[in-house]
């Protein structure tokens, strides 16, 4: 996602000064393509830039790049603007805003409800949270990355919305996988069934994006099962903190956790269909 956002901004005439990745070869390859520096340290990115975009995997990674001992993004960060696009816990966005402000910088969460293709095309859907002044500063850049931008409110609020988006998306994905799996066991034509789904109450955005891949058992990764489990976990933690029980979200997370346990963590989230197909073959005695 981050690499394609950088490519998009380069195409739109922005001066991309530096990139950083813990995978050094990925950083050097992208830097060569964009004609910029492949920073060896996080602080180098901050020194070279006015606006820094971050896209990381989870809460721990976010805390490390901003608050890790020694090298981090907030070294000499006064006057800089950080736009943080990862799907992480809302409280971590709040923590990062406080750390940035203490360093004389600003931060904005810009949670993405889109995928790799949209990042490259500049058609992301962005949900933003933080100080409105930071949002206004970032907005001209965000408009080159997104088809739609929604400012939700203070730090952490956009992350809550993103957690709910992904929670419902994951539930829909699991439901579609089970529907297609049952249909296959019944001997129904899956192409026909997907067409019926698309014209009835079974329709969903997930049917459009993942239905054909589930049918064809093609799970090239655009959004991994591991990330789906992590994101469902964020929503469940929010619910637990409020004393709410979300049985569908819990069941869905357990299915993605099962994918991870069975070595399928790096499959696309649509690969959850493999669990239904696998269970079906177990029942029939067939070999996969």
Tab-separated table of C-alpha atoms in Angstrom:
chain	number	residue	atom	x	y	z
A	1	UNK	CA	0.000	0.000	0.000
A	2	UNK	CA	2.711	2.459	0.976
A	3	UNK	CA	4.764	1.765	-2.136
A	4	UNK	CA	1.787	2.349	-4.418
A	5	UNK	CA	0.872	5.538	-2.588
A	6	UNK	CA	4.427	6.773	-3.143
A	7	UNK	CA	4.194	5.892	-6.836
A	8	UNK	CA	0.897	7.744	-7.126
A	9	UNK	CA	2.288	10.876	-5.469
A	10	UNK	CA	5.354	10.766	-7.734
A	11	UNK	CA	3.044	10.577	-10.756
A	12	UNK	CA	1.103	13.592	-9.483
A	13	UNK	CA	4.198	15.748	-9.295
A	14	UNK	CA	5.068	15.516	-5.611
A	15	UNK	CA	8.711	15.331	-4.600
A	16	UNK	CA	9.108	11.990	-2.847
A	17	UNK	CA	12.360	12.437	-0.940
A	18	UNK	CA	12.869	9.158	0.922
A	19	UNK	CA	11.374	5.748	1.610
A	20	UNK	CA	12.005	3.306	4.453
A	21	UNK	CA	11.171	-0.339	4.998
A	22	UNK	CA	12.427	-2.940	7.440
A	23	UNK	CA	12.883	-5.048	4.301
A	24	UNK	CA	15.942	-3.250	2.996
A	25	UNK	CA	15.747	-4.702	-0.506
A	26	UNK	CA	12.147	-3.534	-0.882
A	27	UNK	CA	13.164	-0.011	0.119
A	28	UNK	CA	16.151	0.160	-2.246
A	29	UNK	CA	14.143	-1.217	-5.151
A	30	UNK	CA	11.354	1.321	-4.649
A	31	UNK	CA	13.823	4.163	-4.132
A	32	UNK	CA	15.533	3.298	-7.401
A	33	UNK	CA	12.181	3.355	-9.179
A	34	UNK	CA	11.159	6.696	-7.671
A	35	UNK	CA	14.578	8.351	-7.830
A	36	UNK	CA	14.749	9.032	-4.097
A	37	UNK	CA	16.770	7.987	-1.071
A	38	UNK	CA	16.363	4.608	0.613
A	39	UNK	CA	16.790	5.745	4.191
A	40	UNK	CA	18.658	3.394	6.496
A	41	UNK	CA	17.246	5.072	9.598
A	42	UNK	CA	13.765	6.314	10.430
A	43	UNK	CA	15.146	9.691	11.469
A	44	UNK	CA	16.562	10.138	7.955
A	45	UNK	CA	13.034	10.035	6.536
A	46	UNK	CA	11.910	12.782	8.905
A	47	UNK	CA	14.975	14.909	8.190
A	48	UNK	CA	14.401	14.711	4.443
A	49	UNK	CA	10.649	15.335	4.440
A	50	UNK	CA	7.941	17.830	5.369
A	51	UNK	CA	5.128	15.254	5.350
A	52	UNK	CA	5.728	11.615	6.287
A	53	UNK	CA	3.256	8.824	5.486
A	54	UNK	CA	3.362	5.637	7.532
A	55	UNK	CA	1.789	2.273	6.704
A	56	UNK	CA	2.737	-0.445	9.196
A	57	UNK	CA	1.362	-3.793	10.280
A	58	UNK	CA	0.156	-3.415	13.858
A	59	UNK	CA	0.188	-1.543	17.173
A	60	UNK	CA	3.660	-2.705	18.145
A	61	UNK	CA	5.179	-1.570	14.857
A	62	UNK	CA	3.491	1.811	15.185
A	63	UNK	CA	4.767	2.332	18.704
A	64	UNK	CA	8.257	1.324	17.671
A	65	UNK	CA	8.618	3.690	14.719
A	66	UNK	CA	7.423	6.651	16.800
A	67	UNK	CA	8.587	5.821	20.294
A	68	UNK	CA	11.354	3.283	19.987
A	69	UNK	CA	14.580	3.999	21.792
A	70	UNK	CA	17.263	5.743	19.772
A	71	UNK	CA	16.221	5.956	16.132
A	72	UNK	CA	12.572	6.842	15.474
A	73	UNK	CA	10.511	9.190	13.317
A	74	UNK	CA	10.172	11.846	16.005
A	75	UNK	CA	13.887	12.661	16.191
A	76	UNK	CA	14.154	16.362	15.244
A	77	UNK	CA	10.545	16.285	14.074
A	78	UNK	CA	9.499	19.833	14.951
A	79	UNK	CA	7.226	21.288	12.265
A	80	UNK	CA	6.701	17.945	10.498
A	81	UNK	CA	3.339	16.379	9.657
A	82	UNK	CA	2.805	12.615	10.001
A	83	UNK	CA	-0.066	10.936	8.163
A	84	UNK	CA	-0.634	7.458	9.556
A	85	UNK	CA	-2.600	5.045	7.388
A	86	UNK	CA	-2.344	1.688	9.137
A	87	UNK	CA	-5.282	-0.134	10.693
A	88	UNK	CA	-4.334	-0.122	14.367
A	89	UNK	CA	-6.052	0.327	17.718
A	90	UNK	CA	-7.635	3.744	18.286
A	91	UNK	CA	-5.740	4.301	21.517
A	92	UNK	CA	-2.432	3.954	19.677
A	93	UNK	CA	-3.379	6.792	17.318
A	94	UNK	CA	-4.090	8.898	20.416
A	95	UNK	CA	-0.705	7.948	21.867
A	96	UNK	CA	1.079	8.879	18.645
A	97	UNK	CA	-0.654	12.254	18.453
A	98	UNK	CA	0.530	13.039	21.997
A	99	UNK	CA	4.097	11.973	21.187
A	100	UNK	CA	4.102	14.006	17.976
A	101	UNK	CA	2.763	17.102	19.714
A	102	UNK	CA	5.404	16.751	22.427
A	103	UNK	CA	8.031	16.727	19.672
A	104	UNK	CA	6.555	19.865	18.111
A	105	UNK	CA	5.021	17.918	15.217
A	106	UNK	CA	1.489	17.037	14.090
A	107	UNK	CA	-0.095	13.688	13.323
A	108	UNK	CA	-3.217	12.650	11.467
A	109	UNK	CA	-4.783	9.231	11.108
A	110	UNK	CA	-5.901	8.521	7.543
A	111	UNK	CA	-7.362	5.022	7.684
A	112	UNK	CA	-7.758	3.315	4.310
A	113	UNK	CA	-10.819	1.310	3.305
A	114	UNK	CA	-9.384	0.202	-0.018
A	115	UNK	CA	-6.707	-2.046	-1.433
A	116	UNK	CA	-3.492	-2.115	-3.450
A	117	UNK	CA	-5.047	-1.227	-6.804
A	118	UNK	CA	-6.842	1.809	-5.384
A	119	UNK	CA	-3.617	3.012	-3.763
A	120	UNK	CA	-1.925	2.993	-7.150
A	121	UNK	CA	-4.830	4.670	-8.929
A	122	UNK	CA	-5.423	7.353	-6.298
A	123	UNK	CA	-8.949	6.126	-5.551
A	124	UNK	CA	-8.619	5.246	-1.866
A	125	UNK	CA	-11.433	5.835	0.618
A	126	UNK	CA	-9.853	7.650	3.566
A	127	UNK	CA	-11.278	8.143	7.049
A	128	UNK	CA	-9.332	10.821	8.899
A	129	UNK	CA	-9.048	11.667	12.567
A	130	UNK	CA	-7.034	14.163	14.563
A	131	UNK	CA	-6.567	17.897	14.825
A	132	UNK	CA	-8.521	19.685	12.095
A	133	UNK	CA	-5.542	21.927	11.336
A	134	UNK	CA	-3.433	18.842	10.592
A	135	UNK	CA	-6.219	17.558	8.368
A	136	UNK	CA	-6.357	20.800	6.371
A	137	UNK	CA	-2.592	20.724	5.883
A	138	UNK	CA	-2.713	17.150	4.635
A	139	UNK	CA	-5.863	17.526	2.538
A	140	UNK	CA	-4.223	18.688	-0.744
A	141	UNK	CA	-2.042	15.575	-0.714
A	142	UNK	CA	-4.849	13.277	0.399
A	143	UNK	CA	-6.979	14.464	-2.516
A	144	UNK	CA	-4.380	13.042	-4.895
A	145	UNK	CA	-4.572	9.674	-3.156
A	146	UNK	CA	-8.282	9.286	-2.568
A	147	UNK	CA	-11.590	9.308	-4.391
A	148	UNK	CA	-13.355	10.086	-1.110
A	149	UNK	CA	-12.134	11.607	2.140
A	150	UNK	CA	-14.147	11.822	5.345
A	151	UNK	CA	-12.973	13.747	8.397
A	152	UNK	CA	-14.453	11.871	11.351
A	153	UNK	CA	-13.205	13.822	14.357
A	154	UNK	CA	-10.503	13.723	17.006
A	155	UNK	CA	-7.637	11.234	17.126
A	156	UNK	CA	-8.840	7.652	17.458
A	157	UNK	CA	-12.316	8.220	16.039
A	158	UNK	CA	-11.436	7.331	12.448
A	159	UNK	CA	-9.690	4.195	13.698
A	160	UNK	CA	-12.907	3.136	15.437
A	161	UNK	CA	-14.825	3.554	12.180
A	162	UNK	CA	-12.171	1.600	10.269
A	163	UNK	CA	-12.315	-1.214	12.815
A	164	UNK	CA	-16.075	-1.483	12.283
A	165	UNK	CA	-15.702	-1.376	8.496
A	166	UNK	CA	-13.281	-4.282	8.568
A	167	UNK	CA	-15.270	-6.195	11.182
A	168	UNK	CA	-18.403	-6.133	9.014
A	169	UNK	CA	-16.389	-6.827	5.848
A	170	UNK	CA	-14.817	-9.876	7.476
A	171	UNK	CA	-18.204	-11.167	8.642
A	172	UNK	CA	-19.559	-10.732	5.106
A	173	UNK	CA	-16.522	-12.544	3.700
A	174	UNK	CA	-16.993	-15.485	6.060
A	175	UNK	CA	-20.722	-15.636	5.265
A	176	UNK	CA	-20.109	-15.638	1.522
A	177	UNK	CA	-17.466	-18.347	1.872
A	178	UNK	CA	-19.868	-20.581	3.776
A	179	UNK	CA	-22.650	-19.952	1.268
A	180	UNK	CA	-20.471	-20.901	-1.689
A	181	UNK	CA	-19.035	-23.855	0.200
A	182	UNK	CA	-22.492	-25.223	0.972
A	183	UNK	CA	-23.547	-24.623	-2.634
A	184	UNK	CA	-20.558	-26.595	-3.896
A	185	UNK	CA	-21.435	-29.460	-1.554
A	186	UNK	CA	-25.002	-29.386	-2.913
A	187	UNK	CA	-23.709	-29.566	-6.473
A	188	UNK	CA	-25.028	-26.142	-7.478
A	189	UNK	CA	-23.527	-24.066	-10.267
A	190	UNK	CA	-21.495	-21.450	-8.425
A	191	UNK	CA	-21.482	-18.972	-11.303
A	192	UNK	CA	-25.267	-19.117	-11.402
A	193	UNK	CA	-25.430	-18.757	-7.641
A	194	UNK	CA	-23.183	-15.690	-7.619
A	195	UNK	CA	-25.446	-14.093	-10.215
A	196	UNK	CA	-28.500	-14.840	-8.056
A	197	UNK	CA	-26.729	-13.452	-4.994
A	198	UNK	CA	-25.932	-10.249	-6.883
A	199	UNK	CA	-29.623	-9.628	-7.610
A	200	UNK	CA	-31.001	-10.461	-4.174
A	201	UNK	CA	-30.542	-9.713	-0.500
A	202	UNK	CA	-27.368	-11.841	-0.521
A	203	UNK	CA	-25.576	-9.145	-2.500
A	204	UNK	CA	-22.582	-7.382	-0.965
A	205	UNK	CA	-19.412	-5.552	-1.904
A	206	UNK	CA	-17.526	-8.670	-0.843
A	207	UNK	CA	-19.433	-10.698	-3.441
A	208	UNK	CA	-18.140	-8.280	-6.081
A	209	UNK	CA	-14.536	-8.288	-4.903
A	210	UNK	CA	-14.077	-11.858	-3.631
A	211	UNK	CA	-16.848	-14.086	-4.969
A	212	UNK	CA	-15.174	-15.155	-8.209
A	213	UNK	CA	-11.853	-15.726	-6.434
A	214	UNK	CA	-13.566	-17.951	-3.887
A	215	UNK	CA	-15.207	-19.951	-6.657
A	216	UNK	CA	-11.922	-20.345	-8.536
A	217	UNK	CA	-9.937	-20.850	-5.318
A	218	UNK	CA	-7.602	-18.044	-6.375
A	219	UNK	CA	-6.343	-16.212	-3.307
A	220	UNK	CA	-3.512	-13.916	-4.393
A	221	UNK	CA	-3.046	-11.617	-1.447
A	222	UNK	CA	-4.517	-8.129	-1.447
A	223	UNK	CA	-5.590	-8.266	2.219
A	224	UNK	CA	-4.209	-11.177	4.193
A	225	UNK	CA	-5.979	-13.529	6.553
A	226	UNK	CA	-3.521	-12.449	9.240
A	227	UNK	CA	-4.572	-8.819	8.836
A	228	UNK	CA	-8.244	-9.821	8.837
A	229	UNK	CA	-7.754	-11.603	12.164
A	230	UNK	CA	-5.902	-8.618	13.597
A	231	UNK	CA	-8.568	-6.140	12.491
A	232	UNK	CA	-11.456	-8.225	13.788
A	233	UNK	CA	-9.549	-8.402	17.062
A	234	UNK	CA	-9.411	-4.601	17.270
A	235	UNK	CA	-13.193	-4.380	16.958
A	236	UNK	CA	-13.722	-7.152	19.499
A	237	UNK	CA	-11.476	-5.385	21.994
A	238	UNK	CA	-13.522	-2.203	21.579
A	239	UNK	CA	-16.664	-4.259	22.248
A	240	UNK	CA	-15.164	-5.958	25.302
A	241	UNK	CA	-14.241	-2.608	26.778
A	242	UNK	CA	-17.929	-1.675	26.580
A	243	UNK	CA	-19.180	-5.011	27.908
A	244	UNK	CA	-20.672	-6.003	24.545
A	245	UNK	CA	-20.798	-9.520	23.121
A	246	UNK	CA	-20.424	-9.769	19.327
A	247	UNK	CA	-20.880	-13.468	18.484
A	248	UNK	CA	-20.643	-13.075	14.693
A	249	UNK	CA	-17.450	-11.027	14.904
A	250	UNK	CA	-16.015	-13.545	17.396
A	251	UNK	CA	-16.861	-16.523	15.180
A	252	UNK	CA	-15.316	-14.789	12.177
A	253	UNK	CA	-12.111	-14.009	14.045
A	254	UNK	CA	-11.897	-17.626	15.149
A	255	UNK	CA	-12.094	-18.719	11.512
A	256	UNK	CA	-9.253	-16.377	10.547
A	257	UNK	CA	-7.282	-17.549	13.577
A	258	UNK	CA	-7.826	-21.080	12.305
A	259	UNK	CA	-6.418	-20.072	8.915
A	260	UNK	CA	-3.300	-18.771	10.645
A	261	UNK	CA	-2.969	-21.990	12.664
A	262	UNK	CA	-3.252	-24.052	9.478
A	263	UNK	CA	-0.506	-22.079	7.731
A	264	UNK	CA	-2.819	-19.952	5.578
A	265	UNK	CA	-2.034	-16.574	7.152
A	266	UNK	CA	-0.585	-15.124	3.946
A	267	UNK	CA	-3.552	-16.034	1.765
A	268	UNK	CA	-5.973	-13.274	0.871
A	269	UNK	CA	-8.945	-12.989	3.234
A	270	UNK	CA	-11.041	-14.667	0.519
A	271	UNK	CA	-9.054	-17.792	1.379
A	272	UNK	CA	-11.404	-18.298	4.306
A	273	UNK	CA	-13.415	-20.265	1.721
A	274	UNK	CA	-10.698	-22.915	1.891
A	275	UNK	CA	-11.847	-23.817	5.399
A	276	UNK	CA	-15.330	-24.688	4.154
A	277	UNK	CA	-13.967	-26.641	1.182
A	278	UNK	CA	-11.497	-28.404	3.466
A	279	UNK	CA	-14.192	-29.408	5.953
A	280	UNK	CA	-16.337	-30.676	3.104
A	281	UNK	CA	-13.536	-32.900	1.834
A	282	UNK	CA	-12.881	-34.170	5.363
A	283	UNK	CA	-16.519	-35.253	5.632
A	284	UNK	CA	-16.498	-37.000	2.250
A	285	UNK	CA	-13.068	-38.569	2.683
A	286	UNK	CA	-11.777	-36.876	-0.469
A	287	UNK	CA	-8.187	-35.711	-0.684
A	288	UNK	CA	-7.409	-32.080	-1.464
